[in-house]
Short mmCIF file of C-alpha atoms in Angstrom, two decimals:
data_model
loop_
_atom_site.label_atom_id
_atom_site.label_comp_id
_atom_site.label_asym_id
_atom_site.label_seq_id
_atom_site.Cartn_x
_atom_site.Cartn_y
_atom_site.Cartn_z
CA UNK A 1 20.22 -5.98 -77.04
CA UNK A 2 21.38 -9.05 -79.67
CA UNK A 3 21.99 -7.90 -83.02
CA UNK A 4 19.88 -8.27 -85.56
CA UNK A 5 20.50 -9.17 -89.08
CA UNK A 6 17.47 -9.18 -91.66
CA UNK A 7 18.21 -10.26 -94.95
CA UNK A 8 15.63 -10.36 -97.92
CA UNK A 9 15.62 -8.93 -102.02
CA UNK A 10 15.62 -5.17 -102.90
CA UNK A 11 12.14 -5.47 -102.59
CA UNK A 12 8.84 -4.88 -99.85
CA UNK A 13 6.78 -8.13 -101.59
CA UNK A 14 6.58 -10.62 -98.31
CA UNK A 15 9.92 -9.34 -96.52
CA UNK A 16 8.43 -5.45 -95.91
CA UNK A 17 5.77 -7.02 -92.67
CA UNK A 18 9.27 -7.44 -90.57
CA UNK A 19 10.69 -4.13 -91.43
CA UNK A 20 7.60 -2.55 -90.61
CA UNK A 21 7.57 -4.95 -87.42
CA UNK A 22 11.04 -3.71 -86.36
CA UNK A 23 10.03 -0.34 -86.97
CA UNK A 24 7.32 -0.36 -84.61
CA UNK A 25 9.46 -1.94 -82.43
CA UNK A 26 11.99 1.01 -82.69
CA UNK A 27 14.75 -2.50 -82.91
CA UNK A 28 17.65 -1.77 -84.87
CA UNK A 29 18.74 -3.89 -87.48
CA UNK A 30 21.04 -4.60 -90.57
CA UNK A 31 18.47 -4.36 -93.40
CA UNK A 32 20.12 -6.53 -95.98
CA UNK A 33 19.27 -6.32 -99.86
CA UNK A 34 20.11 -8.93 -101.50
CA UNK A 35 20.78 -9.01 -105.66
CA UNK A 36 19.53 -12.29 -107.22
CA UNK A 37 23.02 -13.41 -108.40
CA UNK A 38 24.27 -12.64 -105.03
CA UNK A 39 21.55 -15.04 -103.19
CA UNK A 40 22.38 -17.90 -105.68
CA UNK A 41 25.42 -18.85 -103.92
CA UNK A 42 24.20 -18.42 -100.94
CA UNK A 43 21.05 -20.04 -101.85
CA UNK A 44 22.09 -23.61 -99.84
CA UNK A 45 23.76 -22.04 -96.75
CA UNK A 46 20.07 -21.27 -95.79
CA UNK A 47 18.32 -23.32 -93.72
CA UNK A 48 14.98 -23.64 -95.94
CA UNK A 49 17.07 -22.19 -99.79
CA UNK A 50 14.62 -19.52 -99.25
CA UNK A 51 14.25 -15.38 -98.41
CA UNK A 52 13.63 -13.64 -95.83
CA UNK A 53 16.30 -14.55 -92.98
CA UNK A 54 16.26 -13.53 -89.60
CA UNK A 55 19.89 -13.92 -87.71
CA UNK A 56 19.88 -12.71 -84.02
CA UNK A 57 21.65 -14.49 -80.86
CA UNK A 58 23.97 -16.89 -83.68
CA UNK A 59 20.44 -18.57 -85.03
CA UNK A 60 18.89 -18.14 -87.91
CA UNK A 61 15.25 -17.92 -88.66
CA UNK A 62 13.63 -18.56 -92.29
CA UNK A 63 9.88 -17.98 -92.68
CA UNK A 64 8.51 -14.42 -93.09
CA UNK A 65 5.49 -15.43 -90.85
CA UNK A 66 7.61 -17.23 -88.39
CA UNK A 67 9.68 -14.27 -88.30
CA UNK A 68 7.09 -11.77 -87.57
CA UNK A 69 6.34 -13.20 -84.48
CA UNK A 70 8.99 -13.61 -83.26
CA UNK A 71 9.75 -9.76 -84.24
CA UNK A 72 5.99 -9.18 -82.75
CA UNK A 73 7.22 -10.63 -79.63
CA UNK A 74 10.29 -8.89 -79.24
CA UNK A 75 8.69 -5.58 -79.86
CA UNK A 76 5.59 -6.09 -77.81
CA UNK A 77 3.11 -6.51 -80.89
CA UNK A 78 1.59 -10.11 -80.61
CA UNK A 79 -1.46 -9.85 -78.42
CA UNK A 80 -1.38 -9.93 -74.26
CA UNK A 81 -2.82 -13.63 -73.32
CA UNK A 82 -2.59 -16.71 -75.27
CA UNK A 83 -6.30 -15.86 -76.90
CA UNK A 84 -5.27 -12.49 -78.32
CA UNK A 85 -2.11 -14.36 -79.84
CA UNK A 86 -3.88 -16.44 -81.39
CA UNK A 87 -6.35 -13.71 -82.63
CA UNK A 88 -2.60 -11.86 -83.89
CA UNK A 89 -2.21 -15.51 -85.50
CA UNK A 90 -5.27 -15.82 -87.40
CA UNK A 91 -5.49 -12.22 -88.68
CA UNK A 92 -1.79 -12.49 -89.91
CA UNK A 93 -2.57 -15.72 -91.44
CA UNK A 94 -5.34 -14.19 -93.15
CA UNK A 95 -4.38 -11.11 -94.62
CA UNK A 96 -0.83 -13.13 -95.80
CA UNK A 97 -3.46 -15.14 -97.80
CA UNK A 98 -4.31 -12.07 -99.64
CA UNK A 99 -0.89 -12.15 -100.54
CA UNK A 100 0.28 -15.95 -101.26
CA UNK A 101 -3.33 -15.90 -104.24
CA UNK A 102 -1.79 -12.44 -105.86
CA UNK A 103 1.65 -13.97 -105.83
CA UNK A 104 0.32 -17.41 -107.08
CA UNK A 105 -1.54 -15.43 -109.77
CA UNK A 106 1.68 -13.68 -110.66
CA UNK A 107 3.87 -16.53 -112.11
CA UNK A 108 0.63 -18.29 -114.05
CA UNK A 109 0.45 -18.15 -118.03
CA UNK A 110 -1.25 -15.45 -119.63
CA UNK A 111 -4.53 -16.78 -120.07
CA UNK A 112 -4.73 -18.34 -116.93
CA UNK A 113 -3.74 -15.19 -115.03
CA UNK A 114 -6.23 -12.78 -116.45
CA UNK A 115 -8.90 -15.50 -115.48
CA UNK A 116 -7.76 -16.20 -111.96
CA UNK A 117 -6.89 -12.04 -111.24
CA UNK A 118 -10.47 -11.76 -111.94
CA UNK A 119 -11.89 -13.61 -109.77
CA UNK A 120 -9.32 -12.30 -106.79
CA UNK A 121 -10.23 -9.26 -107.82
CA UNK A 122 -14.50 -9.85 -108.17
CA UNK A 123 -14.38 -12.28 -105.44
CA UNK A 124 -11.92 -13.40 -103.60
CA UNK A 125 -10.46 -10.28 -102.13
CA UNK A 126 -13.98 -8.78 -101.62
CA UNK A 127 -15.11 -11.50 -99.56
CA UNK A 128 -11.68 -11.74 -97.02
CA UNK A 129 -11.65 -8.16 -96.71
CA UNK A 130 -15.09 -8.18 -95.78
CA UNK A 131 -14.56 -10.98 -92.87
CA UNK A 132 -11.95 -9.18 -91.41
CA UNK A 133 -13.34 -6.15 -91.30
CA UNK A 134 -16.21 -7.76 -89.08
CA UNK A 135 -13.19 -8.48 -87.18
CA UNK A 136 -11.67 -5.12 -86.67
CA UNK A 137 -12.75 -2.94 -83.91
CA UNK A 138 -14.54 0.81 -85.26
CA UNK A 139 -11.23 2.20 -83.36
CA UNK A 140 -8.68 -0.07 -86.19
CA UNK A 141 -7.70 -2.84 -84.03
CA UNK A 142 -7.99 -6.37 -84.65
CA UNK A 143 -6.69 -7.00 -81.22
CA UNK A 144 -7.96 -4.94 -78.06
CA UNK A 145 -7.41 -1.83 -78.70
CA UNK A 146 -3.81 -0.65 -79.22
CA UNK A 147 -1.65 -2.02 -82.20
CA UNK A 148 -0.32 -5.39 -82.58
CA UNK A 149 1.03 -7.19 -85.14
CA UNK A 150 -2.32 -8.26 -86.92
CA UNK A 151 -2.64 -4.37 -87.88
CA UNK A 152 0.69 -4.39 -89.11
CA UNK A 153 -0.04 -7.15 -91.26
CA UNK A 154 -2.98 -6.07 -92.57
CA UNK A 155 -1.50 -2.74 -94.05
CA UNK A 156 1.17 -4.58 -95.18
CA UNK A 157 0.14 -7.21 -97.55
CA UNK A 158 -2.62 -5.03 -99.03
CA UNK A 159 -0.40 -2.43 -99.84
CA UNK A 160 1.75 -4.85 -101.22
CA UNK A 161 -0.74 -6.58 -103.31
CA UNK A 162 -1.58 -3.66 -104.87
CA UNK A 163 2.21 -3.95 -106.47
CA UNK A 164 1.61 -6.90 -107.73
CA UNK A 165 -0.77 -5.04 -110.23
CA UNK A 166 -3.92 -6.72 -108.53
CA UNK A 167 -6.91 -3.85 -108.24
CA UNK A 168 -8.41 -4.96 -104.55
CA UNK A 169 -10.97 -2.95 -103.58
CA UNK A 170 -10.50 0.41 -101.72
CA UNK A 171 -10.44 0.41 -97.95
CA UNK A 172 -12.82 3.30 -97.93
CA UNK A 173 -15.52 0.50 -98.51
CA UNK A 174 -14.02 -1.16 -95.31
CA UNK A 175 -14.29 1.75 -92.47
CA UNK A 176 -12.88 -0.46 -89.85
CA UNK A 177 -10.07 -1.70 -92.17
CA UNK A 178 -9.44 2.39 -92.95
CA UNK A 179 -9.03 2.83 -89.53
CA UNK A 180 -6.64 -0.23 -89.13
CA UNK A 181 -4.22 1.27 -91.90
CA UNK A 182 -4.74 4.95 -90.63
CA UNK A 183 -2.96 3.45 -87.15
CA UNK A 184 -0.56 1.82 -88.71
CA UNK A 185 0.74 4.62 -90.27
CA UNK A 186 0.30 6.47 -87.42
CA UNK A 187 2.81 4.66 -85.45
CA UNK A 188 5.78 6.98 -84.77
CA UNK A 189 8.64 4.41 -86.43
CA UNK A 190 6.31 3.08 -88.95
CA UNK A 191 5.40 6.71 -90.02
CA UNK A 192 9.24 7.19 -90.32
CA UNK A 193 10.27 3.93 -92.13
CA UNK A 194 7.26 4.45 -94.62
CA UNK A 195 9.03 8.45 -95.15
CA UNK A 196 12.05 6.81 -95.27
CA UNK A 197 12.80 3.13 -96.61
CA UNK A 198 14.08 2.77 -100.39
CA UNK A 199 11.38 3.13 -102.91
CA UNK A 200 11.13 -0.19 -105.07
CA UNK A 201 8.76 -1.41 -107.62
CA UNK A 202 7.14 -4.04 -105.66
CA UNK B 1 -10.59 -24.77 -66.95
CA UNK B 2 -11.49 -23.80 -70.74
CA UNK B 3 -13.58 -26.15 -72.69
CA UNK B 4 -12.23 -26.71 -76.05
CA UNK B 5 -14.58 -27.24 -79.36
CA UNK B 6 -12.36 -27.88 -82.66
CA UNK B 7 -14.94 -27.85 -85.27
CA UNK B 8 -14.00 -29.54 -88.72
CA UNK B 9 -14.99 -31.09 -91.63
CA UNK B 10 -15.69 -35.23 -91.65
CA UNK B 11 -11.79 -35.63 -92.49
CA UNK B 12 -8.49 -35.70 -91.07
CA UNK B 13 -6.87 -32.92 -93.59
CA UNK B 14 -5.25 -29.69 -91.86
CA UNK B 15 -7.22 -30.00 -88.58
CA UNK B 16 -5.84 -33.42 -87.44
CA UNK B 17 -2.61 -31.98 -85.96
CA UNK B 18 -4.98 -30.20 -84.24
CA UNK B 19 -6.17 -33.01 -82.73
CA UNK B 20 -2.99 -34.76 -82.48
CA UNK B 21 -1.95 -32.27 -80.25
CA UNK B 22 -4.99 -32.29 -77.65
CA UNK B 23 -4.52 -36.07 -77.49
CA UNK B 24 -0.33 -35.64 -76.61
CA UNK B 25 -1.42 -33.36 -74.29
CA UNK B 26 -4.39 -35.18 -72.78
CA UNK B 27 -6.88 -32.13 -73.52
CA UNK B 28 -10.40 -32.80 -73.37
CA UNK B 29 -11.84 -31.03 -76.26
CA UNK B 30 -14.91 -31.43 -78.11
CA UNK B 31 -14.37 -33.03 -82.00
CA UNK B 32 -17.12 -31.30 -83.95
CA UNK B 33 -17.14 -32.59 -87.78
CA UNK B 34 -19.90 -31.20 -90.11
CA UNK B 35 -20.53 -31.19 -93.66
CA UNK B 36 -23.05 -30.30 -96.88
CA UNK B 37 -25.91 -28.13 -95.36
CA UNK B 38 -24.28 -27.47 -91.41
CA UNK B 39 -21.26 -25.99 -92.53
CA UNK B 40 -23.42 -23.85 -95.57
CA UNK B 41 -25.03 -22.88 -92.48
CA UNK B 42 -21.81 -21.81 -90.10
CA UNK B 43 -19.80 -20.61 -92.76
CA UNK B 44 -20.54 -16.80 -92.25
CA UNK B 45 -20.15 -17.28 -88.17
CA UNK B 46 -16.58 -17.97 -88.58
CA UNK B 47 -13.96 -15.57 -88.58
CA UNK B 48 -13.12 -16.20 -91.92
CA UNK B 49 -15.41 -18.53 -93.60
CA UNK B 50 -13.33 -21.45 -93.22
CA UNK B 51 -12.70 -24.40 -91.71
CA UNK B 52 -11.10 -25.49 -88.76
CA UNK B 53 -12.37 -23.12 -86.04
CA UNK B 54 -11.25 -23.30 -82.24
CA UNK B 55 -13.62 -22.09 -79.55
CA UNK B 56 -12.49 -21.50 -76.09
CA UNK B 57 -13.18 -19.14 -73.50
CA UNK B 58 -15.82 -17.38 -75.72
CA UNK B 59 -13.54 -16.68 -78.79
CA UNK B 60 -13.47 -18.22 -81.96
CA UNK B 61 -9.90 -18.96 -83.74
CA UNK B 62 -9.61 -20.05 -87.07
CA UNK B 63 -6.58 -20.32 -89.54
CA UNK B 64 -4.80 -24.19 -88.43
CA UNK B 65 -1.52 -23.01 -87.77
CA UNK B 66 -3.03 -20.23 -85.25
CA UNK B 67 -4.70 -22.81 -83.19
CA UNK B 68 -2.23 -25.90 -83.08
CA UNK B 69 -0.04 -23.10 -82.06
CA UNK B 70 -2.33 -22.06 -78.82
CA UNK B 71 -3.27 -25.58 -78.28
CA UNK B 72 1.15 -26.26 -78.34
CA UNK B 73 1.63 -23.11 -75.96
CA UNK B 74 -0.78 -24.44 -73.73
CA UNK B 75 0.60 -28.40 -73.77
CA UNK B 76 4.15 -26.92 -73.58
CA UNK B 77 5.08 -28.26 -77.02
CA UNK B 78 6.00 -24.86 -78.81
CA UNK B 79 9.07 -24.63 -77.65
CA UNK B 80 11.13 -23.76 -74.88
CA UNK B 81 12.95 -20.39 -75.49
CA UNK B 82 11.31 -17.26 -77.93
CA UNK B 83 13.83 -18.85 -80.59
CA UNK B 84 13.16 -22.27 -80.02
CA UNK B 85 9.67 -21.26 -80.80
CA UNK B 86 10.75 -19.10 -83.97
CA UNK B 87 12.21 -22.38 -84.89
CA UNK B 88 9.11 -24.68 -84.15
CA UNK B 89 6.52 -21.80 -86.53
CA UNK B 90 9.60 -22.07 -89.39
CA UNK B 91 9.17 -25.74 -89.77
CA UNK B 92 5.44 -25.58 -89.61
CA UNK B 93 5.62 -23.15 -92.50
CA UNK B 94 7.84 -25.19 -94.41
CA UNK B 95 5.76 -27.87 -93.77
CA UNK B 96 2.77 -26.05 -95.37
CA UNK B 97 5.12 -24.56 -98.60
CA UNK B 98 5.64 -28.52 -99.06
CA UNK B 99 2.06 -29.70 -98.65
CA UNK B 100 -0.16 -26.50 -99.16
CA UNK B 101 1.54 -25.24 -101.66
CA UNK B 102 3.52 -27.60 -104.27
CA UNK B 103 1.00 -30.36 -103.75
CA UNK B 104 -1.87 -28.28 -103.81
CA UNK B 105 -2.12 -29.41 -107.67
CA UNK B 106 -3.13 -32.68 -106.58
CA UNK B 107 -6.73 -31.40 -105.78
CA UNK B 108 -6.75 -28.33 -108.31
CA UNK B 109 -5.46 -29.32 -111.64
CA UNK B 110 -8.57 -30.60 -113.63
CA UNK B 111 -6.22 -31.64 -116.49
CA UNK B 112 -5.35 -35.19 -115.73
CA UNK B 113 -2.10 -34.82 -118.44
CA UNK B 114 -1.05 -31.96 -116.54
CA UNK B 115 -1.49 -34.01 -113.34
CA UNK B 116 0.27 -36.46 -113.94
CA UNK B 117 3.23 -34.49 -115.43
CA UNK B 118 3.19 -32.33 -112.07
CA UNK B 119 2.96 -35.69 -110.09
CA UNK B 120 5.78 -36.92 -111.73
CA UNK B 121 7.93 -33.95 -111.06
CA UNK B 122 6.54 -34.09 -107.59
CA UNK B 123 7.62 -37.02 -106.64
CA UNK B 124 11.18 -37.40 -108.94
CA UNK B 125 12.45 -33.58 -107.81
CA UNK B 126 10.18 -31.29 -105.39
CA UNK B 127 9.79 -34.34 -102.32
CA UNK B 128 12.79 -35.60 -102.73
CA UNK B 129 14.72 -32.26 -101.86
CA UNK B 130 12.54 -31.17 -99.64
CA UNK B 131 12.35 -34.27 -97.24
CA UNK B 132 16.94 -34.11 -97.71
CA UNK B 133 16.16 -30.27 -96.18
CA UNK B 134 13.63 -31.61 -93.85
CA UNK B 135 16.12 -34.49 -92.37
CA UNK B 136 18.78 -32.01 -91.93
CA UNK B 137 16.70 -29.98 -90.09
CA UNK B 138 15.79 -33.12 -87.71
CA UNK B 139 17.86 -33.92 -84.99
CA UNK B 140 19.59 -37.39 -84.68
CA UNK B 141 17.40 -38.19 -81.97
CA UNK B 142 14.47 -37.02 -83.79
CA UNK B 143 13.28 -33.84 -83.31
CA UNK B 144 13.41 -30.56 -85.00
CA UNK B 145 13.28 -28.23 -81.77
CA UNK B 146 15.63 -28.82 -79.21
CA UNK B 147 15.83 -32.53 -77.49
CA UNK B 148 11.73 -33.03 -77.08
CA UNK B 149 8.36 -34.05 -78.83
CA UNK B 150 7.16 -30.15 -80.29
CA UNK B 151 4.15 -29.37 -82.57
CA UNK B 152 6.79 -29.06 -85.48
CA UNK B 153 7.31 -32.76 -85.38
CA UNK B 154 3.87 -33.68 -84.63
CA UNK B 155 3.17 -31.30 -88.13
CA UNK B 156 5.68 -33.45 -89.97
CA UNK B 157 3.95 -36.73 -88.58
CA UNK B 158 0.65 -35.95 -89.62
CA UNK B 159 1.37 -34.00 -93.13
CA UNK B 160 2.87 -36.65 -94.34
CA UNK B 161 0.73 -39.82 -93.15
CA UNK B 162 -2.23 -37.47 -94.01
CA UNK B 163 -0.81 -36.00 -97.15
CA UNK B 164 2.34 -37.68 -98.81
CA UNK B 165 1.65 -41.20 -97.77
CA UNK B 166 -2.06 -41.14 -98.05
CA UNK B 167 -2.04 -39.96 -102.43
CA UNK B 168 1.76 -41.09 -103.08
CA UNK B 169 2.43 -44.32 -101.11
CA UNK B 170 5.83 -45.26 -101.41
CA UNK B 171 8.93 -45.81 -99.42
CA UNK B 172 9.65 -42.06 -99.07
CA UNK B 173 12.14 -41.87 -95.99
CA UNK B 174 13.93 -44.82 -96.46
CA UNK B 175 17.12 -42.58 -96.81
CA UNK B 176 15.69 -40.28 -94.23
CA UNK B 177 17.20 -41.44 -90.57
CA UNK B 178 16.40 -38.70 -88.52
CA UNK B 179 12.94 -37.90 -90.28
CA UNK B 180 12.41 -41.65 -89.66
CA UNK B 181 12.87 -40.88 -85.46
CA UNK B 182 10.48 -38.20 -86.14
CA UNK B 183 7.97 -40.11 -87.18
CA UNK B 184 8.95 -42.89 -84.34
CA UNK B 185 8.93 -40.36 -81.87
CA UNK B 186 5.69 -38.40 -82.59
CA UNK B 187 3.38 -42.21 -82.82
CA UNK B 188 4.58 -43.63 -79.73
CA UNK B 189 4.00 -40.45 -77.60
CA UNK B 190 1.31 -42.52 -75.36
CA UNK B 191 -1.69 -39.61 -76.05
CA UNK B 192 -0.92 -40.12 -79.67
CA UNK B 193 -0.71 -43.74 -79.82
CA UNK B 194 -3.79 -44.21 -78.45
CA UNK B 195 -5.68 -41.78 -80.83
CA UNK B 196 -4.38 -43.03 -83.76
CA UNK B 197 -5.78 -46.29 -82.78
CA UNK B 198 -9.02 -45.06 -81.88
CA UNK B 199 -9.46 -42.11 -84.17
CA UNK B 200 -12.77 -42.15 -86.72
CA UNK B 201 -11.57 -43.72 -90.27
CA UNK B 202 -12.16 -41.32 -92.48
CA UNK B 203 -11.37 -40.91 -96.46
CA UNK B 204 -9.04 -38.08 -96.39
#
């Protein structure tokens, strides 16, 4: 088993997918925090200047998607046949986007923000949520039907949206996107990660 | 044998690696393009109302990175080794921070100060370091993946023909050797070659 070093801020924001992943995966790891002052210097070391890092087997990974699957892989999560990767693709890609437009909102001026969070809020976010929950399965899978890593990202980045102070719509107007979330945290070592990982504000 | 159907709008834009990729790898595939009134009237049949969408064997993929990916799996461009493939998704990523993200302002900021301000910073500060991470993330021979063509380079090749050199000509990797190779090695793969000479002019 190669080690694994993960390496991201104090934070869940677009690092918390892979320690959810590796959870699942029941994969130990280093779970590295890093401090802002501490990442400056080590800012240009990286192959991309940017957070989250995957080292296993002396390489290093940048990318939280990238990473993912490759964690997916590892721990069995990304889909059976080429087709049902690419169906773990797609639904990853999508629910990220939730993410990226909340995060995009975040760092706008005042009066731009309030007009753009409306619209995620109003429009946006209604209208992805509402495609992929045409493509999640009554039983909460986007995939077949056991977990993969589409589920994982799912739960994920809307839980982590809703940090960003963005109101998205409850799931309980998505049944099949309930269900998806109600698996996830089913999962044996994501029910214990979620129990046990540090509480931060985002 | 699957029958491929890459549907699109009339452009090149974030599906033509796409189609790079089927002509490297001598796929068949059907090049759908639509516009105005046919795509108001697909929209809600794709997975996630958007465009491009990838239908084989009955399902329908959309999201561009999630189907270059499956069409590089199955033309043995993603990579050779779990890692190698890690590697190959990192630099597509990248690829879309550059592009997707700090360029988006090119086709969203109304305010043609403010555009030209952004442009300016664009091309003095955010290219500029990204294409000195991108070369050392290139090979000497020319690839970013091991020692052959993968879809990370073909990504680079078309990004920035498509992007970069199509709304800020300019000389952009003349300090750029290996990013250079890249772009040598990706337009005289023989599939490629011969689509870029044949491929449908379009605007964008």
């Amino acid at each position: 088993m190669p080690s694994i070093k993960y390496t991201y801020f104090d934070g869940r924001g677009l690092g918390e997918v892979n320690r959810v992943m590796l959870a699942a995966g029941g994969m130990k790891y280093e779970d590295v925090r890093l401090h802002e002052s501490k990442w400056a210097g080590m800012k240009s070391a990286t192959p991309m200047g940017e957070l989250p890092l995957l080292e296993v087997d002396g390489t290093t990974i940048c990318q939280s998607n990238s990473i993912a699957r490759y964690i997916a892989r590892e721990a069995g999560l990304a889909g059976k046949t080429s087709i049902d990767q690419a169906k773990v693709d797609m639904i990853m890609e999508g629910a990220r986007s939730l993410f990226d437009k909340a995060a995009q909102i975040f760092i706008l001026p005042e009066a731009e923000k309030a007009v753009r969070k409306k619209k995620l809020e109003e429009k946006e976010a209604p209208e992805l949520l509402e495609y992929l929950n045409k493509l999640a399965s009554g039983k909460g899978y986007f995939v077949g039907d056991q977990l993969t890593a589409a589920d994982v990202a799912l739960y994920v980045n809307y839980e982590s949206v809703g940090s960003l102070t963005i109101a998205l719509p409850s799931l309980d107007k998505y049944p099949n996107l309930k269900k998806v979330a109600e698996n996830v945290k089913a999962n044996p070592g994501i029910a214990k990660w979620l129990k046990e990982r540090p509480v931060t504000t985002y | 044998m699957p029958t491929y159907k890459l549907t699109y709008f009339k452009a090149r834009g974030v599906a033509e690696f796409a189609r790079l990729l089927f002509a490297a790898g001598g796929l068949e595939y059907e090049d759908v393009r639509v516009e105005g009134e046919q795509w108001q009237q697909l929209k809600p049949k794709t997975p996630m109302g958007q465009l491009p969408i990838l239908e084989v064997d009955g399902a329908m993929i959309c999201q561009s990175k999630a189907i270059g990916r499956l069409i590089a799996k199955k033309i043995g461009m993603a990579g050779k080794t779990d890692l190698e493939a890690a590697r190959a998704d990192m630099i597509t990523d990248g690829l879309e921070d550059l592009i997707g993200l700090k360029m988006s302002f090119f086709f969203t900021e109304k305010d043609e100060n403010k555009k030209e301000e952004k442009k300016k910073e664009f091309v003095e500060k955010i290219l500029p370091s990204a294409l000195d991470l991108f070369e050392k993330l290139a090979s000497a021979e020319g690839y970013f993946v091991g020692n052959s063509l993968t879809w990370a380079d073909v990504n680079f090749f078309s990004l920035f023909n498509g992007f970069i050199n199509r709304f800020i000509p300019g000389d952009h990797l003349k300090n750029h050797v290996n990013l250079n190779k890249v772009m040598g090695n990706v337009s005289s793969n023989p599939g490629i070659a011969k689509w870029l000479k044949e491929r449908p002019e379009t605007q964008f």
